[in-house]
Short mmCIF file of C-alpha atoms in Angstrom, two decimals:
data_model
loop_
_atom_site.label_atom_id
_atom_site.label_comp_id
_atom_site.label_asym_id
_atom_site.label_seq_id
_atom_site.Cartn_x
_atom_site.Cartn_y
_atom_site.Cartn_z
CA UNK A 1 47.98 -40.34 -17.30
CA UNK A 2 45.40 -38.54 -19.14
CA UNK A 3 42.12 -37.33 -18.22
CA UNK A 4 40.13 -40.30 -19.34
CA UNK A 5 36.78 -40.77 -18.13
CA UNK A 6 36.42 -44.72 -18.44
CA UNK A 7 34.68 -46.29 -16.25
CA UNK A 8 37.08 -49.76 -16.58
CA UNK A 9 40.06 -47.02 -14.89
CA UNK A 10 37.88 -46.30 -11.69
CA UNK A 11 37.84 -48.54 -8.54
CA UNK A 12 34.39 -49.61 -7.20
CA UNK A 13 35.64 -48.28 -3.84
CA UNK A 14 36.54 -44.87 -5.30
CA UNK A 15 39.93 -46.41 -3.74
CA UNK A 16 43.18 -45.69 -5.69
CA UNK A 17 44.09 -49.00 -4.98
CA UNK A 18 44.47 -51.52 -7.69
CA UNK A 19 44.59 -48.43 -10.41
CA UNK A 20 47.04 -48.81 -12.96
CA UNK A 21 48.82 -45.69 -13.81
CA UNK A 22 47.75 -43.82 -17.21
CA UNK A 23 43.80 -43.98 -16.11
CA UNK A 24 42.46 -41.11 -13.98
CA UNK A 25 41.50 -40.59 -10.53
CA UNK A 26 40.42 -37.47 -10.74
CA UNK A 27 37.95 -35.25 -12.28
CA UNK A 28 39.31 -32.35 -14.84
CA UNK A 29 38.66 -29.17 -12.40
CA UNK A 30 39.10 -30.69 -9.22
CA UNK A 31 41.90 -32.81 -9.31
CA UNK A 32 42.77 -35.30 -6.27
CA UNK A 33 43.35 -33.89 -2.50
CA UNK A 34 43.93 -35.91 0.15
CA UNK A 35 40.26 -34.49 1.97
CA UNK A 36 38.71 -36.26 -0.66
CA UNK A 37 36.02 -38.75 0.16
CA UNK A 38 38.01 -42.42 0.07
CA UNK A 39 41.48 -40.87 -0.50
CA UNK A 40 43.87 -41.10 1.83
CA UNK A 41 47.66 -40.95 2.40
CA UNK A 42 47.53 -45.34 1.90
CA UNK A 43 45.80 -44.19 -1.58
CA UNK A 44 48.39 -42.42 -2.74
CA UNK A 45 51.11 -44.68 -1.47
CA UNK A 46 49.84 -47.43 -3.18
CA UNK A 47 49.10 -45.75 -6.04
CA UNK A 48 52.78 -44.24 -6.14
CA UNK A 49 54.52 -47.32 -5.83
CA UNK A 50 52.43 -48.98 -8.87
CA UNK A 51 53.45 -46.14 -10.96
CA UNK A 52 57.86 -47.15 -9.35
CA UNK A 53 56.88 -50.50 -10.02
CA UNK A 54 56.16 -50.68 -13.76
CA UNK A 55 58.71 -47.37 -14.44
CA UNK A 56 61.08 -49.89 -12.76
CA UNK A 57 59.78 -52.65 -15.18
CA UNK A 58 60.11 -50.17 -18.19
CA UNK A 59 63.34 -49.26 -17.75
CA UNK A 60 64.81 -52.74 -17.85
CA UNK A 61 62.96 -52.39 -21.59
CA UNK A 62 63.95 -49.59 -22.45
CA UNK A 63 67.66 -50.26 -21.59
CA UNK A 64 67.37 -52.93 -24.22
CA UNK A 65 65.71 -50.79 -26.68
CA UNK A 66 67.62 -50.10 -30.13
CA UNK A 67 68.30 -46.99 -31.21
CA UNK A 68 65.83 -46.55 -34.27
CA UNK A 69 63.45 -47.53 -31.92
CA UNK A 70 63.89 -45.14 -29.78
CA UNK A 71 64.15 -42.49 -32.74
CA UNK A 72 60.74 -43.90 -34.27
CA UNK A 73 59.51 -43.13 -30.48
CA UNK A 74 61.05 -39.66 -30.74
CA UNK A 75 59.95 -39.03 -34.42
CA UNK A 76 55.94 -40.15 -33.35
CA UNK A 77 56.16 -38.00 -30.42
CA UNK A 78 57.19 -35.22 -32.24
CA UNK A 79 54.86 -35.69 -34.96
CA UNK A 80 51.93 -36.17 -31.96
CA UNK A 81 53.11 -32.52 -30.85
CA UNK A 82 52.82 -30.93 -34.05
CA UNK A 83 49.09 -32.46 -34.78
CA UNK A 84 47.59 -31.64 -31.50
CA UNK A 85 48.86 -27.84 -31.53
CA UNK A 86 45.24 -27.01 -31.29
CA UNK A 87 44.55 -29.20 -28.34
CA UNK A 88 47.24 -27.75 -26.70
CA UNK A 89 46.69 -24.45 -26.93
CA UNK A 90 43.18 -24.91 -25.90
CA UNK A 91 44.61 -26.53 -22.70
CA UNK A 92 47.44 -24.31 -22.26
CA UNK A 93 44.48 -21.12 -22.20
CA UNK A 94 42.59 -23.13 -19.42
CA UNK A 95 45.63 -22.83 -16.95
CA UNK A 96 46.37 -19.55 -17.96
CA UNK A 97 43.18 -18.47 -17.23
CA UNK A 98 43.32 -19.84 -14.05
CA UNK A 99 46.63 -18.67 -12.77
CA UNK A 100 45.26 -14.92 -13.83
CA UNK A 101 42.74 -16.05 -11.91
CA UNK A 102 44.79 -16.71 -8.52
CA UNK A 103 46.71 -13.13 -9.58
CA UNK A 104 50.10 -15.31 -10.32
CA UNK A 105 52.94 -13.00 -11.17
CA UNK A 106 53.92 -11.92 -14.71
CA UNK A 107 56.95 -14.43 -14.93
CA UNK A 108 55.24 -17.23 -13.94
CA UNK A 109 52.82 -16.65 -16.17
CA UNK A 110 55.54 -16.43 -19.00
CA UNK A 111 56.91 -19.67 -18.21
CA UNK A 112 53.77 -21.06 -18.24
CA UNK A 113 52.38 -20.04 -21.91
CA UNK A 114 52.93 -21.91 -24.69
CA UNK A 115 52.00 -20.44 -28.45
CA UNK A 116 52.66 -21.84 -31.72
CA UNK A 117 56.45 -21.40 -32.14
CA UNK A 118 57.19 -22.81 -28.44
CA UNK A 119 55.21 -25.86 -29.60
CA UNK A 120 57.17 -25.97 -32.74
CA UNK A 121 60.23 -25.95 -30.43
CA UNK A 122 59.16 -28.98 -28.76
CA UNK A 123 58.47 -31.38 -31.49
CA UNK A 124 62.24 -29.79 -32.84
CA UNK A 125 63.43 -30.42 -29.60
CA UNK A 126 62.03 -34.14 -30.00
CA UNK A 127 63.90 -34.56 -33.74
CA UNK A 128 67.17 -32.88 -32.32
CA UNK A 129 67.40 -35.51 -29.27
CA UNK A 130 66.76 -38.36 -32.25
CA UNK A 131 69.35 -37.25 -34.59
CA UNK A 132 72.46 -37.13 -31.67
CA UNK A 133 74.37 -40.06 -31.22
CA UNK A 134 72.92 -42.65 -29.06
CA UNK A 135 75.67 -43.04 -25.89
CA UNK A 136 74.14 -46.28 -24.77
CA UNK A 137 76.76 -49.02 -25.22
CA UNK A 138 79.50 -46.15 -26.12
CA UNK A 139 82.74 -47.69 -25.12
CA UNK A 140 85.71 -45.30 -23.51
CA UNK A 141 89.13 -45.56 -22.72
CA UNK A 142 89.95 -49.46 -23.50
CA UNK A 143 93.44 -50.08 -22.36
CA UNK A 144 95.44 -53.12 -22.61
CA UNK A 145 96.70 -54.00 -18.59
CA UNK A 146 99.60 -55.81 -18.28
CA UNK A 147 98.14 -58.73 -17.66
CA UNK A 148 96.76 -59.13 -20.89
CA UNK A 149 92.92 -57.93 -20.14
CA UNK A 150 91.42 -55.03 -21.98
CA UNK A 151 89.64 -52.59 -18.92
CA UNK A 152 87.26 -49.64 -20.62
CA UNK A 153 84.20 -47.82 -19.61
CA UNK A 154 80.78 -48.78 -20.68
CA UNK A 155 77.75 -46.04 -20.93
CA UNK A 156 74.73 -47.06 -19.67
CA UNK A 157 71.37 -45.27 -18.46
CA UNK A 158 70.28 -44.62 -15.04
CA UNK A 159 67.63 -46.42 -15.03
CA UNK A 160 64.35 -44.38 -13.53
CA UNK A 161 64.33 -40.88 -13.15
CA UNK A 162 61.89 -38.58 -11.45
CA UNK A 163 61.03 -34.83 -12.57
CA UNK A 164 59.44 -32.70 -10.69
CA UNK A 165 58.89 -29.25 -11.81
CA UNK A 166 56.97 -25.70 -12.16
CA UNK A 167 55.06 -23.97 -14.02
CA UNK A 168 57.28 -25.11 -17.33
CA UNK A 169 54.95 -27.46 -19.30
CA UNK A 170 57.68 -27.81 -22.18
CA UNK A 171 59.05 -29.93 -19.58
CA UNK A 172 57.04 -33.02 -20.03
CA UNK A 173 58.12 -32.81 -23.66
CA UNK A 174 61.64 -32.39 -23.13
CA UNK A 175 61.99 -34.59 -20.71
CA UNK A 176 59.95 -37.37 -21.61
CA UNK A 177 62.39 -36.75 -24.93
CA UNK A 178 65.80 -37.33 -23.07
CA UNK A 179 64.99 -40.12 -20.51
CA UNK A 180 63.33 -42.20 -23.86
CA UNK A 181 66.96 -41.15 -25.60
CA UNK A 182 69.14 -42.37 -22.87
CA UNK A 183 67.73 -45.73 -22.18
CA UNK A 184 65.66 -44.54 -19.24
CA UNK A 185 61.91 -44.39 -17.74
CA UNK A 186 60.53 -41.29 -16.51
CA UNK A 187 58.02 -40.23 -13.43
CA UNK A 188 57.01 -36.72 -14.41
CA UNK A 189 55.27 -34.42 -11.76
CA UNK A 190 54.06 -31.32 -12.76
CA UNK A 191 53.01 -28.20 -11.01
CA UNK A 192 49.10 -27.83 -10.85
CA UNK A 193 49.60 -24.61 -12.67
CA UNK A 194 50.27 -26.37 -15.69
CA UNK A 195 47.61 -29.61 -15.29
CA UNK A 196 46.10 -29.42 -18.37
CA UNK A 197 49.18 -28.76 -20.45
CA UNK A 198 50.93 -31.17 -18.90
CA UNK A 199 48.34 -33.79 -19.72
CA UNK A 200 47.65 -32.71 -22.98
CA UNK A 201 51.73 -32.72 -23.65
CA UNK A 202 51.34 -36.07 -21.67
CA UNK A 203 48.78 -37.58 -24.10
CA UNK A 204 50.75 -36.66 -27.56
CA UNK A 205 54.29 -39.02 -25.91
CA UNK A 206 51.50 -41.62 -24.42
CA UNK A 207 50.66 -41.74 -28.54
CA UNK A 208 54.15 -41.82 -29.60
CA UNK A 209 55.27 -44.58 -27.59
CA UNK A 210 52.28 -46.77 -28.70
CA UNK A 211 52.50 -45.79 -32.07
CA UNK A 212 56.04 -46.79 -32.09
CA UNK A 213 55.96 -50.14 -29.42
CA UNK A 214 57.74 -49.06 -26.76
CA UNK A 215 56.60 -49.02 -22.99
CA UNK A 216 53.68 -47.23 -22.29
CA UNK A 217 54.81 -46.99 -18.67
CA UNK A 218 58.57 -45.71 -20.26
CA UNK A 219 56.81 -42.07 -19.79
CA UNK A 220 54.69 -41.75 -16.56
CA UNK A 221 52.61 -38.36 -15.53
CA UNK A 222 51.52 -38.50 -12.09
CA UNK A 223 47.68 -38.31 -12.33
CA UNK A 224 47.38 -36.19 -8.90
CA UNK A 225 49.20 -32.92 -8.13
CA UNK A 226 48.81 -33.50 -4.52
CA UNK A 227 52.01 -32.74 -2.72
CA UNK A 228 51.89 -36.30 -0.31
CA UNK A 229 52.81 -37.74 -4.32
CA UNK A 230 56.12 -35.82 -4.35
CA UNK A 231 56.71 -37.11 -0.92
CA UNK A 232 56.45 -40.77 -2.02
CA UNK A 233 58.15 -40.43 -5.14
CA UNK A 234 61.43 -38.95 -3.52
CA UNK A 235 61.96 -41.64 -1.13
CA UNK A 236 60.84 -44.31 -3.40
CA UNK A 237 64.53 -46.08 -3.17
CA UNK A 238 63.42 -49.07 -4.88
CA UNK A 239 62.20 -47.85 -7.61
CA UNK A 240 63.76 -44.29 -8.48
CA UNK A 241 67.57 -43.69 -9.00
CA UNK A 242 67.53 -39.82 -9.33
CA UNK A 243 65.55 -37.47 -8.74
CA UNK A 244 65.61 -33.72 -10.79
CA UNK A 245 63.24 -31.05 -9.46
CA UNK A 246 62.81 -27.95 -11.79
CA UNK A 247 61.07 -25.11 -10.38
CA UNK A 248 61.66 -22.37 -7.20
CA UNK A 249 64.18 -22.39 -4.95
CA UNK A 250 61.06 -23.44 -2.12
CA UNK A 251 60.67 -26.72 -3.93
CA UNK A 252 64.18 -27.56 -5.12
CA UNK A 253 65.20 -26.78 -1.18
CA UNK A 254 61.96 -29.03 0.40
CA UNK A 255 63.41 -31.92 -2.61
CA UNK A 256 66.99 -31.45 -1.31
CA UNK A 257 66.14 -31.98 2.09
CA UNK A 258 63.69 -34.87 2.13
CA UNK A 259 64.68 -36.58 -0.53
CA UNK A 260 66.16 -40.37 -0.26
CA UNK A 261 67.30 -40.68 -3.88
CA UNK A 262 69.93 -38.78 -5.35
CA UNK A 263 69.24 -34.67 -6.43
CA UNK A 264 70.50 -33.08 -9.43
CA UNK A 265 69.80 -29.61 -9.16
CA UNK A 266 70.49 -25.85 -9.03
CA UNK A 267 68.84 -23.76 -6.29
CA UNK A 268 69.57 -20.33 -8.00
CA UNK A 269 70.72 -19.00 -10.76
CA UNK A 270 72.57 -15.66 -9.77
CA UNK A 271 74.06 -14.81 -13.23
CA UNK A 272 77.34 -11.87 -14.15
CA UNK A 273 78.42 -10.31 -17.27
CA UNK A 274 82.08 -8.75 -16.08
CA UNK A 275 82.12 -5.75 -18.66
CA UNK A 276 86.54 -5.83 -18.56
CA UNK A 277 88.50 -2.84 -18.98
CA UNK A 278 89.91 -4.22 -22.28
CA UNK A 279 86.30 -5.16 -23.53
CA UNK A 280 85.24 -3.89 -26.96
CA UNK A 281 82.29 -1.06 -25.22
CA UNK A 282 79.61 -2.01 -28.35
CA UNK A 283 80.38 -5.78 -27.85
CA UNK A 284 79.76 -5.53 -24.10
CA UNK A 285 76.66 -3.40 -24.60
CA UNK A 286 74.71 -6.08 -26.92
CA UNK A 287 75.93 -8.67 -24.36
CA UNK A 288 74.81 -6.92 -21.68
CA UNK A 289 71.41 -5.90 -22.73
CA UNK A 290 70.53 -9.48 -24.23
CA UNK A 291 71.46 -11.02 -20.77
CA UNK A 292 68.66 -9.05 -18.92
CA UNK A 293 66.23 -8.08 -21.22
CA UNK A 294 66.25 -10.91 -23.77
CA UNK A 295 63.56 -12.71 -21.20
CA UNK A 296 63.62 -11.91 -17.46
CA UNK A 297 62.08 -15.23 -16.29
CA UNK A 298 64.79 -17.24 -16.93
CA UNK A 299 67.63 -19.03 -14.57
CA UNK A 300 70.04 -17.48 -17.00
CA UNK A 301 69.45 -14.01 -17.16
CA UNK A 302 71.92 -12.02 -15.86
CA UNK A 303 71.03 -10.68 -12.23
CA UNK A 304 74.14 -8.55 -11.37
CA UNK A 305 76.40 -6.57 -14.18
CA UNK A 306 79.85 -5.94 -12.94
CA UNK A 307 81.91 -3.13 -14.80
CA UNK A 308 85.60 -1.92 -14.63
CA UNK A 309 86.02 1.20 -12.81
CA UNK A 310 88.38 2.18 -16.18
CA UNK A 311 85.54 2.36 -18.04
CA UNK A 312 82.51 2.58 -16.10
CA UNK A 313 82.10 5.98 -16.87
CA UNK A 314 82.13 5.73 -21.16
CA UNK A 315 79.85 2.21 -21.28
CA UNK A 316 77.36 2.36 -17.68
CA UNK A 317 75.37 5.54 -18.83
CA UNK A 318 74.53 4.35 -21.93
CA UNK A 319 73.55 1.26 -20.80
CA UNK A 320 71.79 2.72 -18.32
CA UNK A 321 69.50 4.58 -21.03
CA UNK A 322 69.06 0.96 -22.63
CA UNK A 323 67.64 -0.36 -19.24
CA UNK A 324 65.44 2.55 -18.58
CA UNK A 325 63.65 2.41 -22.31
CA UNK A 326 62.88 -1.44 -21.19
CA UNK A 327 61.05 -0.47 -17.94
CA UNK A 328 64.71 -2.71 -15.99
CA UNK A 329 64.99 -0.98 -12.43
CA UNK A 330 69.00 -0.63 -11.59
CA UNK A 331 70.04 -0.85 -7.79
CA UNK A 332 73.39 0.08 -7.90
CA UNK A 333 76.80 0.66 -5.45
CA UNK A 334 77.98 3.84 -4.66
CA UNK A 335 80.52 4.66 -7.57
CA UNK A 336 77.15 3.42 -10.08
CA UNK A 337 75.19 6.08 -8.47
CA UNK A 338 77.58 8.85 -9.14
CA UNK A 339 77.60 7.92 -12.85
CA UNK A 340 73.57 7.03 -13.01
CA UNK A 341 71.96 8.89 -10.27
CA UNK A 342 68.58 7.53 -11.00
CA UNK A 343 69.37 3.91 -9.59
CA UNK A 344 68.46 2.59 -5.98
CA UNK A 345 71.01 2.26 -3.30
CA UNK A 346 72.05 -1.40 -3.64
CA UNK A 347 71.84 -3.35 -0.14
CA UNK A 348 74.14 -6.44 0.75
CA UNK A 349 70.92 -8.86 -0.10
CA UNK A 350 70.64 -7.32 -3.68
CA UNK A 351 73.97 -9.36 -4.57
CA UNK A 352 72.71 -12.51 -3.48
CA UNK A 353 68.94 -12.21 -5.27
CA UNK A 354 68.16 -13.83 -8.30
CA UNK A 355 64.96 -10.86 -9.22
CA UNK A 356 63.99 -12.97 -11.90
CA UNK A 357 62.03 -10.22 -13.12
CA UNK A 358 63.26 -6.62 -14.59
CA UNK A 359 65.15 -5.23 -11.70
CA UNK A 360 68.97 -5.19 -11.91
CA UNK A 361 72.21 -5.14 -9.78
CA UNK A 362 74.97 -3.32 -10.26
CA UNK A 363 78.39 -3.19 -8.92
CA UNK A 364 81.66 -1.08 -10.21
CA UNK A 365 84.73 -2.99 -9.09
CA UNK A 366 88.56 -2.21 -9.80
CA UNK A 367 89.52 -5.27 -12.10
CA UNK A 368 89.17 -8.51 -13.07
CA UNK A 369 90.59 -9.85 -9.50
CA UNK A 370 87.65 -8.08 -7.59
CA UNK A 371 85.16 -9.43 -10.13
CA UNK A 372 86.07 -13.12 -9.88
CA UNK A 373 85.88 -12.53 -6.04
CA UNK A 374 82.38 -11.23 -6.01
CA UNK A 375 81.43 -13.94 -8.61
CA UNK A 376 82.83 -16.91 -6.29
CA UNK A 377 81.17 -14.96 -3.11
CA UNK A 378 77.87 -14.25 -4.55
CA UNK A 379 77.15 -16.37 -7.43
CA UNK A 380 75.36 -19.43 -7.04
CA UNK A 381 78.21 -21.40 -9.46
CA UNK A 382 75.37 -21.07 -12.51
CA UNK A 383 76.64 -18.90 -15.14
CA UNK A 384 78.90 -15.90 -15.73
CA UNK A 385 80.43 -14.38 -18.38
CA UNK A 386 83.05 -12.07 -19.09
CA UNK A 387 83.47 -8.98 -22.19
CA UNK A 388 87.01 -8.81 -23.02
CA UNK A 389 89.28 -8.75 -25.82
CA UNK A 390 92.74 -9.71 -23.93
CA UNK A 391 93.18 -13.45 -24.37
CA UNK A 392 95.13 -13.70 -20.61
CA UNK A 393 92.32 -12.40 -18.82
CA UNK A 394 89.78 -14.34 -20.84
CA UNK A 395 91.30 -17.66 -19.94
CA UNK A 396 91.74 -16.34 -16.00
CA UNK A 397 88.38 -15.89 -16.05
CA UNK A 398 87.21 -19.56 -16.93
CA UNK A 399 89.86 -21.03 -14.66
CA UNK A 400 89.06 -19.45 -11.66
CA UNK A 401 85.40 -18.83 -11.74
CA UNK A 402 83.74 -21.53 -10.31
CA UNK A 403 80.23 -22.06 -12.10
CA UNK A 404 78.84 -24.61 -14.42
CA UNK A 405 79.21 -22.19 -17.02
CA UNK A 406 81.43 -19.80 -17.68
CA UNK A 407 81.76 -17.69 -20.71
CA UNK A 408 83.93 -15.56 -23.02
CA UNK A 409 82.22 -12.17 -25.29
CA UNK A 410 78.44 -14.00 -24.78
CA UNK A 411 75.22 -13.79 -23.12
CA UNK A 412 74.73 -15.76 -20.39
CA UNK A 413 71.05 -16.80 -22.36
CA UNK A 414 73.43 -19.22 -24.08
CA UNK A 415 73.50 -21.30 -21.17
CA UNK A 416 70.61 -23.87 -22.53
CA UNK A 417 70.68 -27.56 -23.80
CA UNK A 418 69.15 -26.78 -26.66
CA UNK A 419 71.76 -23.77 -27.30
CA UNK A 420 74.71 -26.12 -26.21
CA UNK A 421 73.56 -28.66 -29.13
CA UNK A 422 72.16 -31.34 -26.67
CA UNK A 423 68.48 -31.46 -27.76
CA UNK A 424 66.79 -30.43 -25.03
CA UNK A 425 68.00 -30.24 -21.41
CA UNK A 426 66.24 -31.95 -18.31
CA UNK A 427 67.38 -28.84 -15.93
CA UNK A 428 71.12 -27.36 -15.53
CA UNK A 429 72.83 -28.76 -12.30
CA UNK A 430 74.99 -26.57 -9.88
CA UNK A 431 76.75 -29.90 -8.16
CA UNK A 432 79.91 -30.54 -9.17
CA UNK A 433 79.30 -34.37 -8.51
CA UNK A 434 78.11 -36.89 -12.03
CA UNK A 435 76.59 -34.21 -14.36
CA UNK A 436 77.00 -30.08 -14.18
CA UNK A 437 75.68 -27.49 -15.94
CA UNK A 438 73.07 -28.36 -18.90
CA UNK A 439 71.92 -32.05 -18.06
CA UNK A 440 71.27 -33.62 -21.84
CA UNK A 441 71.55 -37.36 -22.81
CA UNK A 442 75.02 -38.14 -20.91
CA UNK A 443 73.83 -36.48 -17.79
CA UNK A 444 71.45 -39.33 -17.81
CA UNK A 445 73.81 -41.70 -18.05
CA UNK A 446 76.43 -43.20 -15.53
CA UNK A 447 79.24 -45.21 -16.98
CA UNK A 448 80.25 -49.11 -15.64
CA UNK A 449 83.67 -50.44 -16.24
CA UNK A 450 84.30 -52.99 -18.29
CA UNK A 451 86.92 -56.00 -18.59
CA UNK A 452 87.51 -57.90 -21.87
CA UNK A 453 89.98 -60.99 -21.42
CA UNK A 454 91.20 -64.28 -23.65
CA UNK A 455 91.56 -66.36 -20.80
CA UNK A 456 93.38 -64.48 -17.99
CA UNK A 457 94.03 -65.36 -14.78
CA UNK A 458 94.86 -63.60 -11.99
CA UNK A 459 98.24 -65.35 -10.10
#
């Protein structure tokens, strides 16, 4: 898991064969390609299904595991965070220098940097996930049948779960956070962006689940960032029971369609504000300008603004100014233009882009009917909010906008785990089938019914 230099981790062969996960196969600049001398696509497979096999192992543990147990693991993580700060900012500056380096965009590199408060964040992320409830063994909805027997749910976890993400190396910590929470075992796969923060992330929850006696293997980091690993890992049936890929839309769609284990995912994240011609102007303002500008990065930030022809004309100049003093290009439809004639001609693609960066769309449209149309057309069912102060239009708006979240007089930026009180969050999920929206502690949970009897016998 780490970058360990033992010699008791390294075949004689210079084989991955017979390597237990958590030593390394590869050196610290180089990592391991499958053109490497005695490495091949049988390497990696083996490898790969040693790492299912004891996740699969772990899991049965950790589905056992007490729940100030799994705090204490959660508490020594967090405290392993917080002490090697200075290790991981060290790391963290290698990758960065590197993806300057290969001339990776200014958003990326955002999501890749981590400073002293987003390390903070972690280890709080860590103590938030320890202090919710623990839903494993959570009994729902026990009814007496007429027969006499009692029939209820019965949470339980998922059993092994399999991130793959980008750029994000807060990830490992949050994740590693949740799956430990919910009973689970985690295969983590991180972008080669982020190697060294990932393994020096990877290194502080290796320490917390010694420290604490849980599973070394509960928390795995693929050693390799070679892309044949992914391959294995999302057909390992056997071994994996969901998969959850965090990154671009190229990955999350390769994931979707090659994958043998289950996907929870979002492919885009195409986020409205709907300023409404009852909204209180300053209110919508605020909203509006945290949505974009508040981090442009994000899968949250609002990508199209959609404003009431009623009052287009009193709030989109000013917010126009706004954008314009934060360097935000506007592409805009025709009746925009009239009212700000220094915004690009919007094209048909603009309303299906998520820029991800500091351009913005924007559309007038009559009401709140033509909003919740272009929402449900050109949304990808992420988040969208509406600015409104009439009550009837508010609760339109959540029925009949069909997203994972959908919001009332706030900023889409809400739309977070952490924000939503869960902890952390292991991705937000656009299906509408087990878990939607943020994915915290439940999402990695399914449920199994559950009969208590005195006897009963079915005549």
């Amino acid at each position: 898991m780490l970058y360990e230099k033992e010699a008791q981790c390294l075949p004689s062969s210079g084989s991955m064969a017979g390597i237990q996960p958590g030593c390394a196969v590869f050196s610290e600049d180089e990592g391991l390609h499958l053109d490497d001398e005695g490495v091949s696509m049988d390497d990696i497979k083996t490898y790969m299904q040693q790492v299912g096999k004891q996740a699969r192992a772990a899991s049965r543990i950790m589905a056992q595991a007490a729940t100030l147990e799994k705090n204490l693991g959660l508490e020594k993580m967090a405290a392993a965070i917080l002490s090697g700060s200075s290790r991981l900012i060290a790391a963290n500056v290698k990758d960065i220098s590197v993806a300057h380096t290969n001339g990776m965009d200014a958003a990326s590199i955002d999501r890749l940097t981590l400073t002293d408060k987003s390390i903070r964040s972690m280890a709080e992320g860590m103590l938030q996930i320890a202090a919710l409830p623990d839903p494993i063994g959570e009994i729902n909805d026990l009814k007496f049948r007429p027969s006499g027997i009692q029939v209820g749910k019965m949470r339980v976890p998922l059993g092994v779960i399999g991130i793959i993400y980008e750029s994000r190396p807060n990830v490992t910590a949050d994740a590693a956070g949740l799956c430990l929470k919910s009973g689970n075992a985690a295969i983590l796969r991180g972008g080669s962006e982020a190697i060294h923060t990932n393994q020096a992330i990877a290194a502080c929850v290796l320490q917390g689940l010694r420290e604490s006696g849980l599973p070394e293997s509960a928390v795995q980091v693929i050693d390799t960032t070679d892309r044949a690993a992914v391959g294995e890992l999302i057909t390992m049936q056997e071994y994996v029971d969901v998969i959850v890929p965090r990154g671009g839309k190229s990955l999350i769609e390769r994931i979707s369609q090659e994958a043998r284990v289950p996907v929870i995912k979002h492919l885009d994240g195409i986020c409205h504000v709907y300023i409404d011609e009852e909204a209180d102007l300053q209110k919508a303002i605020r909203i509006a300008d945290n949505a974009k500008t508040q981090r442009y990065g994000v899968c949250n930030a609002m990508e199209t603004l959609l404003v009431a022809a009623s009052v287009a004309e009193q709030v989109l100049p000013s917010l126009a100014d706004i954008y314009r003093d934060r360097g935000v290009e506007l592409r805009g439809d025709e009746m925009a233009r009239r009212l700000v004639p220094h915004m690009v001609q919007a094209t048909e693609e603009d309303w299906r882009t998520e820029y991800l960066a500091p351009v913005l769309s924007v559309r007038i449209v009559a009401g709140l009917d033509e909003a919740i149309a272009h929402i449900n057309t050109y949304g990808s069912s992420h988040t969208d909010s509406i600015v409104t102060e009439n009550y009837s239009r508010a609760m339109r708006f959540l029925r009949e906008v069909d997203s994972s979240s959908v919001m009332v007089n706030a900023s889409t930026r809400f739309a977070d785990g952490f924000e939503y009180g869960l902890g952390a969050e292991i991705g937000i999920s656009t299906d509408k089938i087990h878990a939607r929206g943020p994915v915290g502690l439940e999402g990695l949970t399914s449920q199994k019914y559950i009969v208590l009897g005195s006897g009963q016998i079915r005549t």
